[in-house]
CSV table of C-alpha atoms in Angstrom, one decimal:
chain,number,residue,atom,x,y,z
A,28,UNK,CA,106.5,139.7,168.2
A,29,UNK,CA,109.9,140.6,169.7
A,30,UNK,CA,110.3,137.1,171.1
A,31,UNK,CA,109.7,135.6,167.7
A,32,UNK,CA,112.3,137.9,166.1
A,33,UNK,CA,114.8,137.0,168.8
A,34,UNK,CA,114.3,133.3,168.1
A,35,UNK,CA,114.5,133.8,164.4
A,36,UNK,CA,117.7,135.8,164.6
A,37,UNK,CA,119.3,133.2,166.9
A,38,UNK,CA,118.5,130.4,164.5
A,39,UNK,CA,120.5,132.3,161.9
A,40,UNK,CA,123.5,132.6,164.1
A,41,UNK,CA,123.1,136.3,165.0
A,42,UNK,CA,125.2,137.7,167.8
A,43,UNK,CA,123.3,140.9,168.6
A,44,UNK,CA,119.8,142.2,167.6
A,45,UNK,CA,118.8,145.8,167.8
A,46,UNK,CA,115.2,146.9,168.2
A,47,UNK,CA,113.8,150.4,167.3
A,48,UNK,CA,112.8,153.2,169.5
A,49,UNK,CA,109.1,153.1,170.6
A,50,UNK,CA,108.8,149.6,169.1
A,51,UNK,CA,106.9,148.2,172.0
A,52,UNK,CA,104.5,151.1,172.4
A,53,UNK,CA,104.4,153.2,169.3
A,54,UNK,CA,105.5,156.8,169.2
A,55,UNK,CA,102.0,158.3,169.6
A,56,UNK,CA,101.5,156.6,173.0
A,57,UNK,CA,99.0,158.6,175.2
A,58,UNK,CA,100.7,159.7,178.4
A,59,UNK,CA,97.9,157.9,180.4
A,60,UNK,CA,99.4,154.6,179.3
A,61,UNK,CA,102.9,155.4,180.3
A,62,UNK,CA,102.6,154.0,183.9
A,63,UNK,CA,101.1,150.8,182.4
A,64,UNK,CA,104.1,150.1,180.2
A,65,UNK,CA,106.8,151.4,182.4
A,66,UNK,CA,109.2,149.1,184.1
A,67,UNK,CA,112.0,149.3,186.6
A,68,UNK,CA,115.4,148.4,185.2
A,69,UNK,CA,118.3,147.0,187.2
A,70,UNK,CA,121.5,148.9,187.3
A,71,UNK,CA,123.9,147.7,184.7
A,72,UNK,CA,126.6,147.0,187.2
A,73,UNK,CA,124.4,144.8,189.4
A,74,UNK,CA,124.7,141.7,187.3
A,75,UNK,CA,120.9,141.1,187.5
A,76,UNK,CA,118.9,139.1,185.0
A,77,UNK,CA,115.2,139.9,185.3
A,78,UNK,CA,114.6,136.4,184.0
A,79,UNK,CA,116.1,134.9,187.1
A,80,UNK,CA,115.9,137.6,189.8
A,81,UNK,CA,112.2,138.4,190.3
A,82,UNK,CA,112.7,140.6,193.3
A,83,UNK,CA,112.5,143.8,191.2
A,84,UNK,CA,109.3,145.4,190.0
A,85,UNK,CA,110.0,144.3,186.4
A,86,UNK,CA,107.3,144.3,183.8
A,87,UNK,CA,106.4,141.0,182.3
A,88,UNK,CA,107.8,142.0,178.9
A,89,UNK,CA,111.2,142.8,180.4
A,90,UNK,CA,111.3,139.4,182.1
A,91,UNK,CA,110.2,137.7,178.8
A,92,UNK,CA,112.9,139.5,176.8
A,93,UNK,CA,115.6,138.6,179.4
A,94,UNK,CA,114.5,135.0,179.3
A,95,UNK,CA,114.5,135.0,175.5
A,96,UNK,CA,118.1,136.2,175.4
A,97,UNK,CA,119.1,133.6,177.9
A,98,UNK,CA,117.2,130.8,176.1
A,99,UNK,CA,118.5,131.8,172.6
A,100,UNK,CA,122.0,132.9,173.8
A,101,UNK,CA,121.9,136.3,172.0
A,102,UNK,CA,122.5,139.9,172.8
A,103,UNK,CA,119.6,142.3,172.4
A,104,UNK,CA,119.2,146.1,172.5
A,105,UNK,CA,115.7,147.2,173.4
A,106,UNK,CA,114.0,150.5,173.9
A,107,UNK,CA,111.6,150.7,176.8
A,108,UNK,CA,109.8,153.1,179.1
A,109,UNK,CA,111.7,153.1,182.4
A,110,UNK,CA,110.3,154.2,185.7
A,111,UNK,CA,112.6,155.5,188.4
A,112,UNK,CA,111.9,157.3,191.7
A,113,UNK,CA,113.0,160.8,192.6
A,114,UNK,CA,114.3,161.9,195.9
A,115,UNK,CA,110.8,162.9,197.0
A,116,UNK,CA,109.5,159.5,196.0
A,117,UNK,CA,107.7,160.7,192.8
A,118,UNK,CA,107.8,158.5,189.8
A,119,UNK,CA,110.1,159.6,186.9
A,120,UNK,CA,109.8,158.2,183.4
A,121,UNK,CA,112.7,157.9,181.0
A,122,UNK,CA,113.0,156.9,177.3
A,123,UNK,CA,115.6,154.2,177.9
A,124,UNK,CA,117.7,151.7,175.9
A,125,UNK,CA,118.9,148.5,177.6
A,126,UNK,CA,121.4,145.9,176.5
A,127,UNK,CA,120.9,142.3,177.5
A,128,UNK,CA,123.7,139.7,177.2
A,129,UNK,CA,123.4,136.1,176.3
A,130,UNK,CA,122.5,135.2,179.9
A,131,UNK,CA,119.6,137.8,179.9
A,132,UNK,CA,121.6,140.1,182.2
A,133,UNK,CA,121.1,143.9,181.8
A,134,UNK,CA,124.7,144.9,181.0
A,135,UNK,CA,124.0,148.5,179.9
A,136,UNK,CA,121.3,151.2,180.3
A,137,UNK,CA,121.0,154.5,178.6
A,138,UNK,CA,118.4,157.2,179.3
A,139,UNK,CA,117.8,159.4,176.3
A,140,UNK,CA,119.2,162.9,176.9
A,141,UNK,CA,117.9,164.9,173.9
A,142,UNK,CA,114.2,164.4,173.8
A,143,UNK,CA,112.1,165.2,170.8
A,144,UNK,CA,109.0,166.9,172.1
A,145,UNK,CA,108.6,164.0,174.6
A,146,UNK,CA,107.2,166.1,177.4
A,147,UNK,CA,106.2,163.1,179.6
A,148,UNK,CA,109.8,161.9,179.9
A,149,UNK,CA,112.6,163.3,181.9
A,150,UNK,CA,115.9,163.7,180.1
A,151,UNK,CA,118.7,161.4,181.2
A,152,UNK,CA,121.7,162.8,183.0
A,153,UNK,CA,124.8,163.3,180.8
A,154,UNK,CA,125.9,159.7,181.4
A,155,UNK,CA,127.3,157.7,178.5
A,156,UNK,CA,126.6,154.1,178.0
A,157,UNK,CA,128.9,151.4,176.6
A,158,UNK,CA,129.2,147.7,176.8
A,159,UNK,CA,131.7,145.1,175.7
A,160,UNK,CA,130.6,141.7,174.3
A,161,UNK,CA,132.1,138.2,174.3
A,162,UNK,CA,132.8,138.6,170.6
A,163,UNK,CA,135.2,141.4,171.3
A,164,UNK,CA,133.3,144.5,170.3
A,165,UNK,CA,132.8,147.6,172.5
A,166,UNK,CA,129.5,149.3,171.6
A,167,UNK,CA,128.3,152.8,172.4
A,168,UNK,CA,124.6,153.2,172.7
A,169,UNK,CA,122.2,156.2,172.3
A,170,UNK,CA,118.8,157.0,170.9
A,171,UNK,CA,117.4,158.9,167.8
A,172,UNK,CA,117.8,162.7,168.2
A,173,UNK,CA,121.0,162.2,170.3
A,174,UNK,CA,123.0,161.6,167.1
A,175,UNK,CA,123.2,165.3,166.3
A,176,UNK,CA,124.2,166.5,169.7
A,177,UNK,CA,127.5,166.9,171.5
A,178,UNK,CA,126.3,164.7,174.3
A,179,UNK,CA,126.2,161.8,173.7
A,180,UNK,CA,126.8,161.8,170.0
A,181,UNK,CA,130.4,163.2,170.2
A,182,UNK,CA,131.2,162.6,173.8
A,183,UNK,CA,130.9,158.9,173.6
A,184,UNK,CA,133.7,158.8,171.0
A,185,UNK,CA,136.1,160.0,173.7
A,186,UNK,CA,136.1,156.4,174.8
A,187,UNK,CA,138.7,155.1,172.3
A,188,UNK,CA,137.5,151.5,172.9
A,189,UNK,CA,134.2,152.2,171.2
A,190,UNK,CA,134.3,151.0,167.6
A,191,UNK,CA,130.6,150.3,167.0
A,192,UNK,CA,127.3,152.1,167.9
A,193,UNK,CA,123.9,150.5,168.5
A,194,UNK,CA,121.1,153.0,167.8
A,195,UNK,CA,117.4,152.8,168.2
A,196,UNK,CA,115.3,155.5,166.5
A,197,UNK,CA,111.9,156.7,165.5
A,198,UNK,CA,113.0,159.4,163.1
A,199,UNK,CA,110.7,161.8,161.3
A,200,UNK,CA,111.9,162.7,157.8
A,201,UNK,CA,112.4,166.3,156.9
A,202,UNK,CA,114.1,167.3,153.7
A,203,UNK,CA,116.6,168.4,152.5
A,204,UNK,CA,118.9,167.4,155.5
A,205,UNK,CA,117.0,165.3,158.0
A,206,UNK,CA,116.3,161.9,156.6
A,207,UNK,CA,117.1,158.9,158.8
A,208,UNK,CA,119.5,157.0,156.5
A,209,UNK,CA,121.4,160.1,155.5
A,210,UNK,CA,122.1,161.1,159.1
A,211,UNK,CA,123.0,157.6,160.0
A,212,UNK,CA,125.5,157.2,157.1
A,213,UNK,CA,126.9,160.7,157.6
A,214,UNK,CA,127.7,160.0,161.3
A,215,UNK,CA,129.3,156.6,160.5
A,216,UNK,CA,131.4,158.0,157.6
A,217,UNK,CA,132.6,161.0,159.5
A,218,UNK,CA,133.7,159.2,162.6
A,219,UNK,CA,134.9,155.9,161.1
A,220,UNK,CA,132.9,153.4,163.0
A,221,UNK,CA,130.3,150.7,162.5
A,222,UNK,CA,126.8,152.0,163.1
A,223,UNK,CA,123.8,149.7,163.6
A,224,UNK,CA,120.5,151.7,163.3
A,225,UNK,CA,117.1,150.1,163.9
A,226,UNK,CA,114.2,152.4,162.9
A,227,UNK,CA,110.5,152.3,163.6
A,228,UNK,CA,108.5,152.2,160.4
A,229,UNK,CA,105.4,154.3,160.1
A,230,UNK,CA,105.6,155.7,156.6
A,231,UNK,CA,102.4,157.7,156.7
A,232,UNK,CA,104.0,159.9,159.4
A,233,UNK,CA,107.4,160.0,157.8
A,234,UNK,CA,108.9,157.7,160.4
A,235,UNK,CA,111.4,155.1,159.1
A,236,UNK,CA,114.9,154.3,157.9
A,237,UNK,CA,117.3,151.7,159.1
A,238,UNK,CA,120.8,150.4,158.1
A,239,UNK,CA,124.2,149.0,158.9
A,240,UNK,CA,127.1,151.3,158.0
A,241,UNK,CA,130.7,150.5,158.1
A,242,UNK,CA,133.8,152.2,159.6
A,243,UNK,CA,135.3,152.6,156.1
A,244,UNK,CA,132.3,154.7,155.0
A,245,UNK,CA,130.7,151.8,153.3
A,246,UNK,CA,127.0,151.0,153.4
A,247,UNK,CA,126.5,147.4,154.3
A,248,UNK,CA,122.7,147.4,154.1
A,249,UNK,CA,119.9,150.0,154.2
A,250,UNK,CA,116.2,149.9,154.4
A,251,UNK,CA,113.3,152.3,153.9
A,252,UNK,CA,109.8,151.7,152.6
A,253,UNK,CA,106.4,153.3,152.1
A,254,UNK,CA,104.8,150.0,152.9
A,255,UNK,CA,103.4,149.3,156.4
A,256,UNK,CA,105.5,146.3,157.2
A,257,UNK,CA,108.1,145.0,159.6
A,258,UNK,CA,111.4,143.3,158.5
A,259,UNK,CA,114.4,141.7,160.1
A,260,UNK,CA,117.7,142.7,158.5
A,261,UNK,CA,120.7,140.4,159.1
A,262,UNK,CA,124.3,141.1,158.0
A,263,UNK,CA,127.8,140.0,158.8
A,264,UNK,CA,129.6,143.1,160.2
A,265,UNK,CA,133.4,143.3,159.9
A,266,UNK,CA,135.1,143.9,163.2
A,267,UNK,CA,137.6,146.8,163.5
A,268,UNK,CA,140.5,146.8,165.9
A,269,UNK,CA,140.3,150.5,166.7
A,270,UNK,CA,139.0,153.7,165.3
A,271,UNK,CA,141.3,155.8,163.1
A,272,UNK,CA,141.8,159.6,163.4
A,273,UNK,CA,140.1,161.0,160.3
A,274,UNK,CA,140.8,164.7,161.1
A,275,UNK,CA,143.3,165.1,158.2
A,276,UNK,CA,142.2,162.4,155.8
A,277,UNK,CA,139.8,161.6,153.1
A,278,UNK,CA,137.1,159.0,153.4
A,279,UNK,CA,137.0,157.5,150.0
A,280,UNK,CA,134.0,156.6,147.9
A,281,UNK,CA,132.5,153.2,147.5
A,282,UNK,CA,129.7,151.5,145.7
A,283,UNK,CA,126.2,152.1,146.9
A,284,UNK,CA,124.9,149.1,148.9
A,285,UNK,CA,123.9,146.1,146.9
A,286,UNK,CA,121.7,145.2,149.9
A,287,UNK,CA,119.7,148.4,149.8
A,288,UNK,CA,115.9,148.2,149.9
A,289,UNK,CA,113.8,151.2,149.1
A,290,UNK,CA,110.3,150.5,148.0
A,291,UNK,CA,107.1,152.6,147.4
A,292,UNK,CA,108.9,155.7,148.7
A,293,UNK,CA,106.3,157.8,147.0
A,294,UNK,CA,104.0,156.7,149.8
A,295,UNK,CA,106.6,157.7,152.4
A,296,UNK,CA,105.7,161.1,153.9
A,297,UNK,CA,108.5,163.7,154.1
A,298,UNK,CA,108.2,167.1,155.7
A,299,UNK,CA,110.3,170.2,154.7
A,300,UNK,CA,112.7,172.5,156.4
A,301,UNK,CA,112.1,176.3,156.5
A,302,UNK,CA,115.0,177.7,154.4
A,303,UNK,CA,113.8,181.3,154.4
A,304,UNK,CA,116.9,182.5,156.3
A,305,UNK,CA,119.3,180.7,153.9
A,306,UNK,CA,121.2,182.3,151.1
A,307,UNK,CA,119.9,180.7,148.0
A,308,UNK,CA,121.3,180.8,144.5
A,309,UNK,CA,119.5,179.1,141.6
A,310,UNK,CA,121.5,176.7,139.4
A,311,UNK,CA,121.1,177.5,135.7
A,312,UNK,CA,120.4,174.1,134.2
A,313,UNK,CA,121.3,175.3,130.7
A,314,UNK,CA,124.9,175.7,131.8
A,315,UNK,CA,127.1,172.7,131.4
A,316,UNK,CA,129.5,173.8,134.1
A,317,UNK,CA,129.0,175.9,137.2
A,318,UNK,CA,131.5,177.4,139.6
A,319,UNK,CA,130.0,179.5,142.3
A,320,UNK,CA,130.7,180.9,145.8
A,321,UNK,CA,127.7,181.4,148.0
A,322,UNK,CA,127.9,183.2,151.4
A,323,UNK,CA,125.6,183.0,154.3
A,324,UNK,CA,123.6,186.1,155.1
A,325,UNK,CA,125.5,188.8,157.2
A,326,UNK,CA,128.4,186.4,157.5
A,327,UNK,CA,131.9,185.7,156.0
A,328,UNK,CA,131.0,182.0,156.0
A,329,UNK,CA,131.0,180.9,152.4
A,330,UNK,CA,130.6,177.7,150.4
A,331,UNK,CA,132.3,177.0,147.1
A,332,UNK,CA,130.4,174.8,144.5
A,333,UNK,CA,131.5,173.3,141.3
A,334,UNK,CA,129.2,171.2,139.2
A,335,UNK,CA,129.2,169.6,135.7
A,336,UNK,CA,125.7,168.7,134.4
A,337,UNK,CA,124.2,166.9,131.5
A,338,UNK,CA,120.7,168.0,130.5
A,339,UNK,CA,118.8,165.5,128.3
A,340,UNK,CA,115.4,167.1,128.4
A,341,UNK,CA,114.2,170.7,127.8
A,342,UNK,CA,112.0,170.5,130.9
A,343,UNK,CA,113.6,168.7,133.9
A,344,UNK,CA,111.1,168.0,136.6
A,345,UNK,CA,113.2,169.6,139.4
A,346,UNK,CA,115.1,172.8,139.8
A,347,UNK,CA,118.3,172.9,141.8
A,348,UNK,CA,119.7,175.5,144.2
A,349,UNK,CA,122.9,176.2,146.0
A,350,UNK,CA,122.4,177.1,149.6
A,351,UNK,CA,124.6,178.4,152.5
A,352,UNK,CA,123.5,179.0,156.1
A,353,UNK,CA,125.0,180.0,159.4
A,354,UNK,CA,122.3,180.4,162.0
A,355,UNK,CA,119.9,178.9,164.5
A,356,UNK,CA,116.9,176.8,163.4
A,357,UNK,CA,114.0,175.2,165.2
A,358,UNK,CA,114.3,171.4,165.0
A,359,UNK,CA,111.2,170.7,167.0
A,360,UNK,CA,108.5,172.6,168.9
A,361,UNK,CA,110.7,172.9,171.9
A,362,UNK,CA,114.3,172.9,170.6
A,363,UNK,CA,116.5,175.1,168.4
A,364,UNK,CA,120.0,174.1,167.2
A,365,UNK,CA,123.0,175.9,165.7
A,366,UNK,CA,123.8,175.1,162.1
A,367,UNK,CA,126.4,175.7,159.4
A,368,UNK,CA,125.5,174.2,156.0
A,369,UNK,CA,126.6,174.1,152.4
A,370,UNK,CA,124.5,172.1,149.9
A,371,UNK,CA,123.1,171.6,146.5
A,372,UNK,CA,119.4,170.8,146.9
A,373,UNK,CA,116.5,169.8,144.7
A,374,UNK,CA,113.3,171.9,144.6
A,375,UNK,CA,110.0,170.7,143.1
A,376,UNK,CA,109.4,174.2,141.7
A,377,UNK,CA,111.6,177.2,141.1
A,378,UNK,CA,111.1,178.8,144.5
A,379,UNK,CA,112.8,178.3,147.9
A,380,UNK,CA,109.6,177.2,149.6
A,381,UNK,CA,109.5,174.1,147.3
A,382,UNK,CA,113.1,173.0,148.2
A,383,UNK,CA,112.7,169.7,150.1
A,384,UNK,CA,109.4,168.9,148.4
A,385,UNK,CA,109.3,165.8,146.3
A,386,UNK,CA,107.5,165.3,143.0
A,387,UNK,CA,105.7,162.0,142.4
A,388,UNK,CA,108.4,160.8,140.0
A,389,UNK,CA,112.2,160.5,140.1
A,390,UNK,CA,114.2,163.5,139.1
A,391,UNK,CA,114.5,163.4,135.3
A,392,UNK,CA,115.9,165.6,132.5
A,393,UNK,CA,119.3,166.2,134.1
A,394,UNK,CA,122.1,164.3,135.8
A,395,UNK,CA,125.2,165.5,137.5
A,396,UNK,CA,128.5,164.3,136.1
A,397,UNK,CA,130.5,165.9,138.9
A,398,UNK,CA,129.8,167.9,142.1
A,399,UNK,CA,132.2,169.4,144.6
A,400,UNK,CA,131.3,171.4,147.8
A,401,UNK,CA,133.9,173.1,150.0
A,402,UNK,CA,133.7,175.2,153.1
A,403,UNK,CA,136.0,176.4,155.9
A,404,UNK,CA,134.5,176.0,159.3
A,405,UNK,CA,135.4,176.8,162.9
A,406,UNK,CA,136.2,173.6,164.8
A,407,UNK,CA,135.3,174.8,168.3
A,408,UNK,CA,132.3,173.2,169.8
A,409,UNK,CA,131.1,172.0,166.3
A,410,UNK,CA,131.0,169.0,164.0
A,411,UNK,CA,130.5,168.7,160.2
A,412,UNK,CA,129.3,165.6,158.5
A,413,UNK,CA,128.3,164.7,154.9
A,414,UNK,CA,124.7,164.8,153.9
A,415,UNK,CA,123.4,163.1,150.8
A,416,UNK,CA,119.9,162.1,149.8
A,417,UNK,CA,118.6,160.5,146.6
A,418,UNK,CA,115.0,160.3,145.5
A,419,UNK,CA,114.6,156.8,147.1
A,420,UNK,CA,115.5,158.6,150.5
A,421,UNK,CA,118.8,156.7,150.8
A,422,UNK,CA,122.3,158.2,151.0
A,423,UNK,CA,124.8,157.7,148.2
A,424,UNK,CA,128.3,156.6,148.8
A,425,UNK,CA,129.6,157.8,145.4
A,426,UNK,CA,131.7,160.6,146.9
A,427,UNK,CA,134.9,161.4,148.7
A,428,UNK,CA,134.8,163.3,152.0
A,429,UNK,CA,137.9,165.2,153.1
A,430,UNK,CA,138.9,167.1,156.2
A,431,UNK,CA,141.9,169.3,156.7
A,432,UNK,CA,142.3,170.7,160.2
A,433,UNK,CA,144.6,173.6,161.0
A,434,UNK,CA,144.3,175.2,164.5
A,435,UNK,CA,140.7,176.1,165.1
A,436,UNK,CA,139.8,175.9,161.4
A,437,UNK,CA,138.7,173.0,159.3
A,438,UNK,CA,138.5,172.8,155.6
A,439,UNK,CA,135.8,170.3,154.6
A,440,UNK,CA,135.3,169.2,151.0
A,441,UNK,CA,133.3,166.5,149.3
A,442,UNK,CA,133.2,165.5,145.6
A,443,UNK,CA,131.5,162.9,143.6
A,444,UNK,CA,133.2,160.0,141.9
A,445,UNK,CA,130.4,158.9,139.6
A,446,UNK,CA,127.4,160.5,138.0
A,447,UNK,CA,124.3,161.1,140.1
A,448,UNK,CA,120.9,161.1,138.4
A,449,UNK,CA,118.3,161.1,141.2
A,450,UNK,CA,119.8,163.6,143.6
A,451,UNK,CA,117.8,165.6,146.2
A,452,UNK,CA,120.7,166.7,148.6
A,453,UNK,CA,124.5,166.8,148.3
A,454,UNK,CA,126.4,168.8,150.9
A,455,UNK,CA,127.8,169.5,154.3
A,456,UNK,CA,125.7,169.4,157.5
A,457,UNK,CA,127.3,171.3,160.3
A,458,UNK,CA,126.3,171.6,163.9
A,459,UNK,CA,127.5,174.5,166.0
A,460,UNK,CA,126.6,173.4,169.5
A,461,UNK,CA,127.2,176.7,171.3
A,462,UNK,CA,124.2,178.2,169.6
A,463,UNK,CA,121.7,175.5,170.7
A,464,UNK,CA,118.6,176.9,172.4
A,465,UNK,CA,119.2,180.4,171.0
A,466,UNK,CA,116.5,182.4,169.1
A,467,UNK,CA,116.1,181.2,165.5
A,468,UNK,CA,117.8,183.4,162.9
A,469,UNK,CA,121.1,184.0,161.2
A,470,UNK,CA,124.3,184.3,163.1
A,471,UNK,CA,126.3,187.3,162.2
A,472,UNK,CA,130.1,187.3,162.2
A,473,UNK,CA,130.1,189.6,165.2
A,474,UNK,CA,128.1,187.0,167.1
A,475,UNK,CA,130.2,184.1,166.1
A,476,UNK,CA,133.6,185.6,166.4
A,477,UNK,CA,138.6,138.6,169.7
A,478,UNK,CA,139.5,135.7,167.3
A,479,UNK,CA,136.8,136.4,164.8
A,480,UNK,CA,137.0,139.1,162.1
A,481,UNK,CA,133.3,139.8,162.1
A,482,UNK,CA,130.1,139.4,164.1
A,483,UNK,CA,126.6,138.7,163.0
A,484,UNK,CA,124.1,141.5,163.7
A,485,UNK,CA,120.5,142.1,162.8
A,486,UNK,CA,118.1,145.0,163.0
A,487,UNK,CA,114.3,144.9,163.4
A,488,UNK,CA,112.4,147.4,161.2
A,489,UNK,CA,109.0,147.3,163.0
A,490,UNK,CA,105.9,148.7,161.4
A,491,UNK,CA,104.0,150.4,164.2
A,492,UNK,CA,101.1,152.8,163.8
A,493,UNK,CA,100.2,153.6,167.4
A,494,UNK,CA,100.8,150.0,168.4
A,495,UNK,CA,100.7,148.5,171.8
A,496,UNK,CA,102.6,145.2,172.1
A,497,UNK,CA,102.3,142.9,175.1
A,498,UNK,CA,105.0,140.2,175.3
């Protein structure tokens, strides 16, 4: 299947194709199969093409992929299981991305650092991965969960040559903040770079969401579906000469993508986040205008909200709440992360436990003519990105995102530029890295004191329900 997509992309003039995480094996791979699908990978500075150099212990699929890139003269980013050898000779397995150039040479390798309950893999060392192409773009590369961590998500940006990110993911949706396309767009808009995200599609488990996002905050194309299908997305990506410092600027609004595809999302499973430690204030939908300040529990951290609403039915099918949080939350069965968040969120009923749950139909009975969210944050060891989700599980781009940095403080504000009528989440998603791996709970103030102007890219959205591909 991969070889077919490489050939199809090349026939359409694509320069680089990105495949999803776990696309060759499926994310539910039994650990007994890992040795079967694992392969050695040549070092990226060795200049080795597995297609030509058969001296290594390369799996047939890696050889075939290398030959396909050589034959079709295309770059490819592929997620694989890599086997390496420890100092004692024991085999070590990594969740690894590789980049192959047009000659089939492995030019970059990245071992996933931040594993998501992947107990059979060893985390990669804190080694960043970048590569430069013959079409004049320097890419950074990482995988899935990495996007919300200091290393590599922020550290890779210290390389000022990096203007674009290639990103393989098998992302599990969890409302109100953790949906794939929302996180992808938030990262791209915050940092001002092009972001190519290829997501595995398994809607029954809530896995899916892909897109191409632009350095100006625009959404070039996005895709999510409740259908069990694979799809090749192809787009012309504008090249940027260099990234711009956005620390004291506003990222302006734009139209939502005309190339967005969201179908049968009522069949796409979404989990919910435990908001029991959040400060929650209900929004009175009978008020036309709301201006509220909501503070996190046991903290001076506060969020300011302003909203103008239009109610056109006596019984809207969602309630809305204003939430603020400064604390530590479990993000998987083995990992906790530090968070600071301000958001307006939709709830299927009028209780906090229902926030993040979706009704069968689109939000109706009310729309928001205007929303603004503002908070002041500590910049040390932290990052704050926009987070927006509509009922179709896609981000909106109908807002301005502003940052004003002064010393170790950063005022972040975002406000809408057009009405929103199917809103699930609108707010600021903050990560405070120094509290990672702490016990879940609130954080008290005492505790916190080249010639062408574009290139052609494509993504593979691969339906994979416990699949095993041999290529």
